Coordinates of N, CA and C and ligand atoms in Angstrom, one line a residue:
X1 N 33.5 -11.6 -129.9 CA 32.8 -10.3 -130.2 C 31.8 -10.6 -131.2
X2 N 30.5 -10.0 -130.9 CA 29.4 -10.1 -131.9 C 29.6 -9.2 -133.0
X3 N 29.1 -9.8 -134.2 CA 29.2 -9.2 -135.4 C 27.8 -8.6 -135.8
X4 N 26.9 -8.8 -134.8 CA 25.4 -8.3 -135.1 C 25.5 -6.8 -135.1
X5 N 24.4 -6.2 -135.8 CA 24.2 -4.8 -135.6 C 23.9 -4.5 -134.2
X6 N 24.1 -3.2 -133.7 CA 23.7 -3.0 -132.3 C 22.3 -3.2 -132.1
X7 N 21.9 -4.1 -131.1 CA 20.5 -4.3 -130.8 C 19.9 -3.5 -129.8
X8 N 18.6 -3.3 -130.0 CA 17.8 -2.5 -129.1 C 16.8 -3.4 -128.4
X9 N 17.2 -3.6 -127.1 CA 16.5 -4.6 -126.1 C 15.7 -4.0 -125.2
X10 N 14.4 -4.4 -125.1 CA 13.6 -3.8 -124.0 C 13.0 -4.8 -123.1
X11 N 12.8 -4.6 -121.8 CA 12.4 -5.4 -120.8 C 11.0 -5.0 -120.4
X12 N 10.0 -5.8 -120.2 CA 8.7 -5.4 -119.8 C 8.1 -6.5 -118.9
X13 N 7.0 -5.9 -118.2 CA 6.3 -6.8 -117.3 C 5.5 -5.9 -116.2
X14 N 4.6 -6.6 -115.6 CA 4.0 -6.0 -114.5 C 4.8 -5.6 -113.3
X15 N 4.4 -4.9 -112.4 CA 5.3 -4.6 -111.3 C 5.7 -5.9 -110.5
X16 N 6.8 -6.0 -110.2 CA 7.3 -7.1 -109.3 C 7.6 -8.4 -110.2
X17 N 7.8 -8.2 -111.5 CA 8.0 -9.3 -112.3 C 9.4 -9.7 -112.3
X18 N 10.3 -8.9 -111.7 CA 11.7 -9.3 -111.6 C 12.7 -8.8 -112.7
X19 N 12.1 -7.7 -113.5 CA 12.9 -7.2 -114.6 C 14.2 -6.6 -114.2
X20 N 14.4 -5.9 -113.1 CA 15.7 -5.4 -112.7 C 16.7 -6.5 -112.5
X21 N 16.3 -7.4 -111.6 CA 17.3 -8.6 -111.5 C 17.8 -9.2 -112.8
X22 N 16.8 -9.5 -113.7 CA 17.1 -10.1 -115.0 C 17.9 -9.2 -116.0
X23 N 17.6 -7.9 -115.8 CA 18.4 -6.9 -116.6 C 19.9 -7.0 -116.2
X24 N 20.2 -7.2 -114.9 CA 21.6 -7.4 -114.5 C 22.3 -8.7 -115.1
X25 N 21.4 -9.7 -115.1 CA 21.9 -11.0 -115.6 C 22.2 -10.7 -117.2
X26 N 21.3 -10.0 -117.7 CA 21.4 -9.8 -119.3 C 22.6 -9.0 -119.5
X27 N 22.9 -8.0 -118.8 CA 24.1 -7.1 -118.8 C 25.4 -8.0 -118.6
X28 N 25.3 -9.0 -117.7 CA 26.4 -9.7 -117.4 C 26.8 -10.6 -118.6
X29 N 25.7 -11.1 -119.4 CA 26.0 -11.8 -120.5 C 26.6 -11.0 -121.6
X30 N 26.1 -9.7 -121.9 CA 26.8 -8.9 -122.8 C 28.2 -8.7 -122.4
X31 N 28.4 -8.4 -121.2 CA 29.8 -8.2 -120.7 C 30.6 -9.3 -121.1
X32 N 30.2 -10.4 -120.7 CA 31.0 -11.8 -121.0 C 31.4 -11.9 -122.5
X33 N 30.5 -11.4 -123.3 CA 30.8 -11.6 -124.6 C 31.3 -10.2 -125.4
X34 N 31.8 -9.4 -124.6 CA 32.5 -8.2 -125.1 C 31.6 -7.3 -125.8
X35 N 30.4 -7.2 -125.6 CA 29.5 -6.2 -126.3 C 29.4 -4.9 -125.5
X36 N 29.4 -3.8 -126.3 CA 29.3 -2.6 -125.7 C 27.7 -2.2 -125.6
X37 N 27.3 -1.7 -124.5 CA 25.9 -1.4 -124.4 C 25.8 -0.2 -123.4
X38 N 24.6 0.5 -123.4 CA 24.1 1.3 -122.4 C 22.9 0.7 -121.8
X39 N 22.7 1.0 -120.5 CA 21.4 0.7 -119.8 C 20.7 1.9 -119.6
X40 N 19.4 1.9 -119.9 CA 18.6 3.0 -119.8 C 17.1 2.6 -119.3
X41 N 16.2 3.6 -119.2 CA 14.9 3.2 -118.8 C 13.9 4.2 -119.1
X42 N 12.6 3.7 -119.2 CA 11.5 4.7 -119.5 C 10.4 4.5 -118.4
X43 N 9.5 5.6 -118.2 CA 9.8 6.9 -118.6 C 11.1 7.4 -118.1
X44 N 11.9 8.2 -118.7 CA 13.1 8.7 -118.3 C 14.3 8.5 -119.2
X45 N 15.5 8.3 -118.5 CA 16.6 7.8 -119.4 C 17.5 9.1 -119.8
X46 N 17.0 10.3 -119.8 CA 17.8 11.6 -120.0 C 17.4 12.5 -118.8
X47 N 18.2 13.6 -118.5 CA 17.8 14.4 -117.3 C 16.4 14.9 -117.7
X48 N 16.1 15.4 -119.0 CA 14.8 16.1 -119.2 C 13.7 15.0 -119.0
X49 N 13.9 13.8 -119.5 CA 12.8 12.9 -119.6 C 12.7 12.3 -118.2
X50 N 13.9 12.4 -117.3 CA 13.6 11.9 -116.0 C 12.8 13.0 -115.2
X51 N 12.8 14.3 -115.6 CA 11.8 15.3 -115.0 C 10.5 15.0 -115.3
X52 N 10.2 14.4 -116.5 CA 8.9 14.1 -116.9 C 8.3 12.9 -116.1
X53 N 9.4 12.0 -115.9 CA 9.2 10.7 -115.1 C 8.5 11.1 -113.6
X54 N 9.4 12.1 -113.2 CA 9.0 12.5 -111.8 C 7.6 13.1 -111.8
X55 N 7.1 13.8 -112.8 CA 5.8 14.4 -113.0 C 4.8 13.2 -113.0
X56 N 5.2 12.2 -113.8 CA 4.3 11.1 -114.1 C 4.1 10.1 -112.8
X57 N 5.1 10.0 -112.0 CA 5.0 8.9 -111.0 C 4.7 9.5 -109.7
X58 N 4.9 10.7 -109.4 CA 4.7 11.3 -108.1 C 3.2 11.4 -107.7
X59 N 2.8 11.2 -106.5 CA 1.4 11.4 -106.1 C 1.2 12.8 -106.0
X60 N 0.2 13.4 -106.8 CA -0.2 14.8 -106.6 C -1.6 14.9 -106.6
X61 N -2.1 16.1 -105.9 CA -3.5 16.3 -105.8 C -4.2 16.4 -107.2
X62 N -3.6 17.0 -108.1 CA -3.9 17.2 -109.5 C -3.4 16.2 -110.4
X63 N -3.6 14.9 -110.2 CA -3.1 13.9 -111.0 C -3.3 14.2 -112.5
X64 N -2.5 13.7 -113.4 CA -2.7 13.9 -114.8 C -3.9 13.0 -115.3
X65 N -4.7 13.6 -116.2 CA -5.7 12.7 -116.9 C -5.0 11.6 -117.6
X66 N -5.8 10.6 -118.0 CA -5.2 9.5 -118.7 C -4.6 10.0 -120.1
X67 N -5.2 11.0 -120.7 CA -4.7 11.5 -122.0 C -3.4 12.2 -121.8
X68 N -3.4 13.0 -120.6 CA -2.2 13.9 -120.3 C -1.1 12.8 -120.1
X69 N -1.4 11.7 -119.3 CA -0.3 10.6 -118.9 C 0.2 10.1 -120.2
X70 N -0.7 9.7 -121.2 CA -0.3 9.2 -122.6 C 0.9 10.1 -123.2
X71 N 0.3 11.4 -123.3 CA 1.2 12.3 -124.1 C 2.5 12.7 -123.3
X72 N 2.5 12.6 -122.0 CA 3.8 12.8 -121.4 C 4.7 11.6 -121.4
X73 N 4.1 10.4 -121.6 CA 5.0 9.2 -121.9 C 5.8 9.4 -123.1
X74 N 4.9 9.7 -124.2 CA 5.5 10.0 -125.6 C 6.4 11.2 -125.6
X75 N 6.1 12.2 -124.8 CA 7.1 13.3 -124.8 C 8.5 13.0 -124.3
X76 N 8.3 12.1 -123.1 CA 9.7 11.6 -122.6 C 10.3 10.7 -123.5
X77 N 9.5 9.9 -124.2 CA 10.1 8.9 -125.2 C 10.8 9.7 -126.4
X78 N 10.1 10.7 -126.9 CA 10.7 11.4 -128.0 C 12.1 12.0 -127.6
X79 N 12.2 12.6 -126.4 CA 13.5 13.1 -126.0 C 14.6 12.0 -125.9
X80 N 14.1 10.9 -125.2 CA 14.9 9.8 -124.9 C 15.5 9.1 -126.1
X81 N 14.6 8.9 -127.0 CA 15.0 8.2 -128.4 C 15.9 9.2 -129.2
X82 N 15.6 10.4 -129.3 CA 16.4 11.3 -130.1 C 17.7 11.6 -129.6
X83 N 17.8 11.8 -128.3 CA 19.1 12.3 -127.6 C 20.0 11.1 -127.1
X84 N 19.4 9.9 -126.8 CA 20.2 8.9 -126.4 C 20.1 7.6 -127.1
X85 N 19.0 7.0 -127.3 CA 18.8 5.7 -127.9 C 19.4 5.6 -129.2
X86 N 19.0 6.5 -130.1 CA 19.4 6.4 -131.6 C 20.7 6.7 -131.7
X87 N 21.4 7.8 -131.0 CA 22.8 8.0 -131.1 C 23.6 6.8 -130.7
X88 N 23.1 6.1 -129.6 CA 23.9 4.9 -129.3 C 23.9 3.8 -130.3
X89 N 22.7 3.5 -130.7 CA 22.4 2.5 -131.7 C 23.4 2.8 -133.0
X90 N 23.3 4.1 -133.5 CA 23.9 4.5 -134.6 C 25.5 4.4 -134.5
X91 N 26.0 4.4 -133.3 CA 27.5 4.4 -133.1 C 27.8 2.9 -132.8
X92 N 26.9 2.0 -132.9 CA 27.3 0.5 -132.7 C 27.2 0.0 -131.3
X93 N 26.6 0.9 -130.4 CA 26.4 0.6 -129.0 C 25.0 0.0 -128.8
X94 N 24.9 -1.3 -128.2 CA 23.5 -1.8 -127.9 C 22.9 -1.0 -126.9
X95 N 21.6 -1.1 -126.7 CA 20.8 -0.4 -125.9 C 19.8 -1.4 -125.1
X96 N 20.0 -1.4 -123.7 CA 19.2 -2.3 -122.9 C 18.3 -1.3 -122.1
X97 N 17.0 -1.4 -122.4 CA 16.1 -0.3 -121.9 C 14.9 -1.0 -121.1
X98 N 14.8 -0.5 -119.9 CA 13.7 -1.0 -119.0 C 12.5 -0.3 -119.3
X99 N 11.5 -1.1 -120.1 CA 10.3 -0.6 -120.6 C 10.5 0.4 -121.7
X100 N 9.6 0.3 -122.7 CA 9.5 1.2 -123.8 C 7.9 1.2 -124.3
X101 N 7.7 1.3 -125.6 CA 6.4 1.6 -126.0 C 5.3 0.4 -125.7
X102 N 5.7 -0.8 -125.6 CA 4.8 -2.0 -125.2 C 4.3 -1.5 -123.8
X103 N 5.1 -1.0 -123.0 CA 4.5 -0.5 -121.7 C 3.4 0.5 -121.8
X104 N 3.4 1.3 -122.9 CA 2.3 2.3 -123.2 C 1.0 1.6 -123.7
X105 N 1.2 0.6 -124.6 CA 0.1 -0.3 -125.0 C -0.6 -1.0 -123.7
X106 N 0.5 -1.5 -122.8 CA -0.1 -2.3 -121.7 C -0.8 -1.4 -120.6
X107 N -0.1 -0.3 -120.3 CA -0.6 0.5 -119.2 C -1.7 1.5 -119.7
X108 N -1.3 2.2 -120.7 CA -2.2 3.3 -121.1 C -3.5 2.6 -121.9
X109 N -3.1 1.7 -122.7 CA -4.0 1.1 -123.6 C -4.9 0.0 -122.8
X110 N -4.1 -0.9 -122.2 CA -4.8 -1.9 -121.3 C -5.3 -1.4 -120.0
X111 N -4.5 -0.9 -119.3 CA -4.8 -0.4 -118.0 C -5.8 0.7 -117.8
X112 N -5.4 1.8 -118.7 CA -6.3 3.0 -118.6 C -7.5 2.9 -119.8
X113 N -7.3 1.8 -120.6 CA -8.3 1.6 -121.6 C -8.5 2.7 -122.5
X114 N -7.3 3.4 -122.9 CA -7.4 4.4 -124.0 C -7.3 3.7 -125.3
X115 N -7.9 4.4 -126.3 CA -7.9 3.7 -127.6 C -6.5 3.3 -128.2
X116 N -6.2 2.1 -128.6 CA -5.0 1.6 -129.1 C -4.6 2.4 -130.3
X117 N -5.5 2.9 -131.1 CA -5.3 3.7 -132.3 C -4.5 4.9 -131.9
X118 N -4.9 5.6 -130.8 CA -4.1 6.8 -130.4 C -2.6 6.4 -130.1
X119 N -2.3 5.3 -129.5 CA -1.0 5.0 -129.2 C -0.2 4.6 -130.5
X120 N -0.9 4.0 -131.5 CA -0.3 3.7 -132.7 C 0.1 4.9 -133.5
X121 N -0.8 5.8 -133.3 CA -0.5 7.2 -134.1 C 0.7 7.8 -133.4
X122 N 0.7 8.0 -132.1 CA 1.8 8.5 -131.5 C 3.1 7.7 -131.7
X123 N 3.1 6.4 -131.7 CA 4.2 5.5 -131.9 C 4.9 5.8 -133.3
X124 N 4.1 6.1 -134.2 CA 4.4 6.4 -135.6 C 5.2 7.9 -135.6
X125 N 4.4 8.7 -135.0 CA 4.9 10.2 -135.0 C 6.3 10.2 -134.2
X126 N 6.4 9.6 -133.1 CA 7.6 9.7 -132.3 C 8.8 8.8 -132.8
X127 N 8.4 7.5 -133.3 CA 9.4 6.6 -133.5 C 9.6 6.3 -135.1
X128 N 8.7 6.8 -135.8 CA 8.8 6.4 -137.2 C 8.7 4.9 -137.2
X129 N 9.7 4.2 -138.0 CA 9.6 2.7 -138.1 C 10.5 2.1 -136.9
X130 N 11.1 2.9 -136.1 CA 12.0 2.4 -135.0 C 11.3 1.5 -134.0
X131 N 11.7 0.3 -133.9 CA 11.1 -0.6 -132.9 C 12.2 -1.2 -132.3
X132 N 11.9 -2.0 -131.0 CA 13.0 -2.8 -130.5 C 13.3 -4.0 -131.3
X133 N 14.6 -4.5 -131.2 CA 14.9 -5.6 -132.1 C 14.4 -6.9 -131.2
X134 N 14.4 -6.8 -129.8 CA 14.0 -7.9 -128.9 C 13.4 -7.2 -127.7
X135 N 12.2 -7.9 -127.4 CA 11.6 -7.5 -126.1 C 11.4 -8.7 -125.4
X136 N 11.8 -8.7 -124.1 CA 11.5 -9.6 -123.1 C 10.4 -9.3 -122.2
X137 N 9.4 -10.1 -122.2 CA 8.3 -9.8 -121.3 C 8.5 -10.8 -120.1
X138 N 8.4 -10.4 -118.9 CA 8.5 -11.1 -117.8 C 7.1 -11.2 -117.3
X139 N 6.5 -12.4 -117.4 CA 5.0 -12.6 -117.1 C 4.9 -13.2 -115.7
X140 N 4.1 -12.7 -114.9 CA 4.0 -13.2 -113.6 C 2.3 -12.9 -113.2
X141 N 1.8 -13.8 -112.5 CA 0.3 -13.5 -111.9 C 0.3 -12.1 -111.2
X142 N -0.6 -11.3 -111.5 CA -0.6 -10.0 -110.9 C -0.4 -10.0 -109.4
X143 N -1.1 -10.8 -108.7 CA -1.1 -10.9 -107.2 C 0.2 -11.2 -106.6
X144 N 1.0 -12.1 -107.4 CA 2.4 -12.4 -107.0 C 3.3 -11.1 -107.2
X145 N 3.1 -10.5 -108.4 CA 3.9 -9.4 -108.7 C 3.8 -8.2 -107.9
X146 N 2.4 -7.9 -107.5 CA 2.1 -6.8 -106.6 C 2.6 -7.1 -105.3
X147 N 2.6 -8.3 -104.8 CA 3.1 -8.7 -103.4 C 4.5 -8.3 -103.3
X148 N 5.3 -8.8 -104.4 CA 6.8 -8.5 -104.6 C 7.0 -7.1 -104.5
X149 N 6.2 -6.3 -105.3 CA 6.4 -4.9 -105.4 C 6.1 -4.1 -104.2
X150 N 5.2 -4.7 -103.4 CA 4.7 -4.0 -102.1 C 5.9 -4.1 -101.1
X151 N 6.6 -5.2 -101.2 CA 7.7 -5.5 -100.2 C 8.9 -4.6 -100.5
X152 N 9.1 -4.0 -101.8 CA 10.2 -3.1 -102.0 C 10.0 -1.7 -101.4
X153 N 8.7 -1.5 -101.0 CA 8.6 -0.1 -100.3 C 7.5 0.6 -100.9
X154 N 7.4 2.0 -100.6 CA 6.3 2.9 -101.0 C 6.0 2.7 -102.5
X155 N 4.6 2.7 -103.0 CA 4.3 2.4 -104.3 C 4.1 3.7 -105.0
X156 N 4.5 3.9 -106.2 CA 4.3 5.3 -106.9 C 3.0 5.3 -107.5
X157 N 2.6 6.5 -108.1 CA 1.3 6.7 -108.4 C 0.7 5.6 -109.3
X158 N 1.4 5.0 -110.2 CA 0.8 4.0 -111.2 C 0.8 2.7 -110.6
X159 N 1.8 2.5 -109.7 CA 1.8 1.2 -108.9 C 0.7 1.1 -107.9
X160 N 0.0 2.1 -107.7 CA -1.0 2.3 -106.7 C -2.4 1.9 -107.3
X161 N -2.4 1.6 -108.5 CA -3.7 1.2 -109.2 C -4.3 -0.2 -108.6
X162 N -5.5 -0.5 -108.9 CA -6.0 -1.7 -108.3 C -5.7 -2.9 -109.2
X163 N -6.1 -4.1 -108.6 CA -5.7 -5.5 -109.4 C -6.4 -5.4 -110.8
X164 N -7.5 -5.0 -110.7 CA -8.1 -5.0 -112.2 C -7.5 -4.3 -113.2
X165 N -6.9 -3.1 -112.8 CA -5.9 -2.4 -113.8 C -4.7 -3.3 -114.2
X166 N -4.1 -4.0 -113.2 CA -2.9 -4.6 -113.6 C -3.3 -6.1 -114.3
X167 N -4.5 -6.6 -114.1 CA -5.0 -7.8 -114.8 C -5.0 -7.3 -116.4
X168 N -5.5 -6.0 -116.7 CA -5.7 -5.6 -118.0 C -4.3 -5.4 -118.6
X169 N -3.3 -4.8 -117.7 CA -2.0 -4.6 -118.1 C -1.3 -5.9 -118.6
X170 N -1.6 -6.9 -117.7 CA -1.0 -8.2 -118.1 C -1.5 -8.8 -119.4
X171 N -2.8 -8.7 -119.5 CA -3.5 -9.3 -120.7 C -3.0 -8.6 -121.9
X172 N -2.8 -7.3 -121.9 CA -2.3 -6.6 -123.1 C -0.8 -7.0 -123.4
X173 N -0.1 -7.2 -122.3 CA 1.3 -7.8 -122.7 C 1.2 -9.1 -123.4
X174 N 0.2 -9.9 -123.0 CA 0.1 -11.3 -123.6 C -0.4 -11.1 -125.0
X175 N -1.2 -10.3 -125.2 CA -1.7 -10.0 -126.5 C -0.5 -9.5 -127.5
X176 N 0.2 -8.5 -126.9 CA 1.4 -8.0 -127.6 C 2.3 -9.3 -128.1
X177 N 2.5 -10.1 -127.0 CA 3.5 -11.3 -127.4 C 2.9 -12.1 -128.4
X178 N 1.6 -12.3 -128.5 CA 1.0 -13.3 -129.4 C 1.1 -12.7 -130.7
X179 N 1.1 -11.4 -130.9 CA 1.0 -10.7 -132.2 C 2.3 -10.3 -132.6
X180 N 3.5 -10.5 -131.9 CA 4.7 -10.1 -132.3 C 5.8 -11.2 -132.0
X181 N 5.6 -12.3 -132.5 CA 6.3 -13.5 -132.1 C 7.7 -13.4 -132.6
X182 N 8.1 -12.6 -133.6 CA 9.5 -12.6 -133.9 C 10.3 -11.6 -133.0
X183 N 9.6 -10.7 -132.6 CA 10.3 -9.6 -131.6 C 10.3 -9.9 -130.2
X184 N 9.1 -10.7 -129.6 CA 8.8 -10.7 -128.3 C 9.0 -12.1 -127.8
X185 N 9.7 -12.2 -126.6 CA 9.9 -13.4 -126.0 C 9.4 -13.4 -124.6
X186 N 8.4 -14.1 -124.2 CA 7.8 -14.3 -123.0 C 8.5 -15.2 -122.0
X187 N 8.9 -14.7 -120.8 CA 9.4 -15.6 -119.8 C 8.6 -15.7 -118.6
X188 N 8.4 -17.0 -118.1 CA 7.6 -17.3 -117.0 C 8.3 -16.7 -115.7
X189 N 7.9 -15.6 -115.3 CA 8.7 -14.9 -114.1 C 8.1 -15.4 -112.8
X190 N 7.2 -16.3 -112.8 CA 6.8 -16.9 -111.5 C 7.7 -18.0 -111.0
X191 N 8.5 -18.5 -111.9 CA 9.6 -19.4 -111.4 C 10.7 -18.8 -110.5
X192 N 11.5 -19.5 -109.9 CA 12.5 -18.8 -109.0 C 13.5 -18.1 -109.8
X193 N 14.1 -17.1 -109.4 CA 14.9 -16.1 -110.0 C 16.1 -16.9 -110.9
X194 N 16.8 -17.9 -110.4 CA 17.9 -18.6 -111.2 C 17.2 -19.3 -112.3
X195 N 16.0 -19.9 -112.2 CA 15.4 -20.6 -113.3 C 15.1 -19.6 -114.4
X196 N 14.6 -18.5 -114.0 CA 14.2 -17.5 -115.1 C 15.5 -17.0 -115.8
X197 N 16.5 -16.7 -115.0 CA 17.8 -16.2 -115.5 C 18.3 -17.3 -116.6
X198 N 18.4 -18.5 -116.2 CA 19.0 -19.5 -116.9 C 18.2 -19.7 -118.3
X199 N 16.7 -19.6 -118.2 CA 16.0 -19.7 -119.3 C 16.3 -18.5 -120.3
X200 N 16.3 -17.3 -119.8 CA 16.7 -16.2 -120.6 C 18.1 -16.2 -121.2
X201 N 18.9 -16.6 -120.5 CA 20.4 -16.7 -121.0 C 20.4 -17.7 -122.2
X202 N 19.7 -18.8 -122.1 CA 19.7 -19.9 -123.1 C 19.0 -19.2 -124.4
X203 N 18.0 -18.6 -124.2 CA 17.3 -17.9 -125.4 C 18.1 -16.9 -126.0
X204 N 18.8 -16.1 -125.2 CA 19.6 -15.0 -125.9 C 20.8 -15.5 -126.6
X205 N 21.5 -16.5 -125.9 CA 22.8 -17.1 -126.6 C 22.4 -17.7 -127.9
X206 N 21.3 -18.4 -127.9 CA 21.0 -19.0 -129.1 C 20.5 -17.9 -130.3
X207 N 19.8 -16.9 -129.8 CA 19.3 -15.9 -130.7 C 20.5 -15.1 -131.2
X208 N 21.5 -14.8 -130.4 CA 22.6 -14.0 -130.9 C 23.8 -14.8 -131.2
X209 N 23.7 -16.1 -131.1 CA 24.8 -16.8 -131.5 C 26.1 -16.6 -130.6
X210 N 25.8 -16.4 -129.2 CA 26.9 -16.0 -128.3 C 27.6 -17.2 -127.9
X211 N 28.8 -17.1 -127.5 CA 29.6 -18.3 -127.0 C 29.9 -18.2 -125.6
X212 N 30.0 -17.1 -124.9 CA 30.5 -17.0 -123.5 C 29.3 -16.9 -122.5
X213 N 29.1 -17.9 -121.8 CA 28.1 -18.0 -120.7 C 28.5 -17.0 -119.5
X214 N 27.7 -16.2 -118.9 CA 28.2 -15.3 -118.0 C 28.5 -16.0 -116.6
X215 N 28.0 -17.2 -116.4 CA 28.1 -17.8 -115.1 C 29.4 -18.7 -115.2
Ligands
TMP1 P1 9.2 1.1 -113.6 O1 8.6 1.0 -112.3 O2 9.4 -0.2 -114.2 O3 10.3 2.0 -113.5 O4 8.1 1.9 -114.5 C1 7.5 3.0 -114.1 C2 6.0 3.0 -114.2 O5 5.6 3.6 -115.4 C3 5.3 1.6 -114.2 O6 4.3 1.6 -113.3 C4 4.9 1.4 -115.6 C5 4.6 2.9 -116.1 N1 4.8 3.2 -117.6 C6 3.5 3.4 -118.2 O7 2.5 3.5 -117.5 N2 3.5 3.6 -119.5 C7 4.8 3.7 -120.2 O8 4.9 3.9 -121.4 C8 6.0 3.3 -119.4 C9 7.3 3.3 -120.2 C10 5.9 3.1 -118.1

């Protein structure tokens, strides 16, 4: 049983980076080590925030402007953080969250090219000093990621953007990683799934001083 304070872990990457599969492997590691956690995601994670997700990702004739999209991401995040993430962490439960504010920097800042200062201001407003303890960025060349995402089925509104958009998203994730080396670990997600998993497990076991390997 870990004696660490409850950790807030986020997973990030362009579409098709394999986050979902690696999230399952991460959760098996936590299970094997007797760690209590919740799994959640953004945008969404609570009924109210999931309604905002629906608005954000559905194809509509009157699609939101980039600024509306940004504000809705943070509206969903405020609700999610206040009603789910913080109560869990405060009661000692770890949080594994599929995407968080780095996605806003990457997609709205990088992809949509909105001013990063706007995102910083909203981040402070909504989160105060709260940041993830650990962020795993699954990095994959955009064309590989999009081909994998396309094979999963119909693309949502944001997944339907062009290659140049996702190149900017990826570049912003790489910039975030280089500027936050204590918090962010980048994993090469172009490797085969088992290799990515094994690398991730090794990094996490060392970081948290865990003894039980899930495999
Ligand atoms: P998902 O496909 O990983 O569930 O993520 C939903 C989409 O929302 C994905 O295309 C990335 C996008 N997104 C943003 O554009 N900004 C954000 O802040 C978040 C959390 C997600």
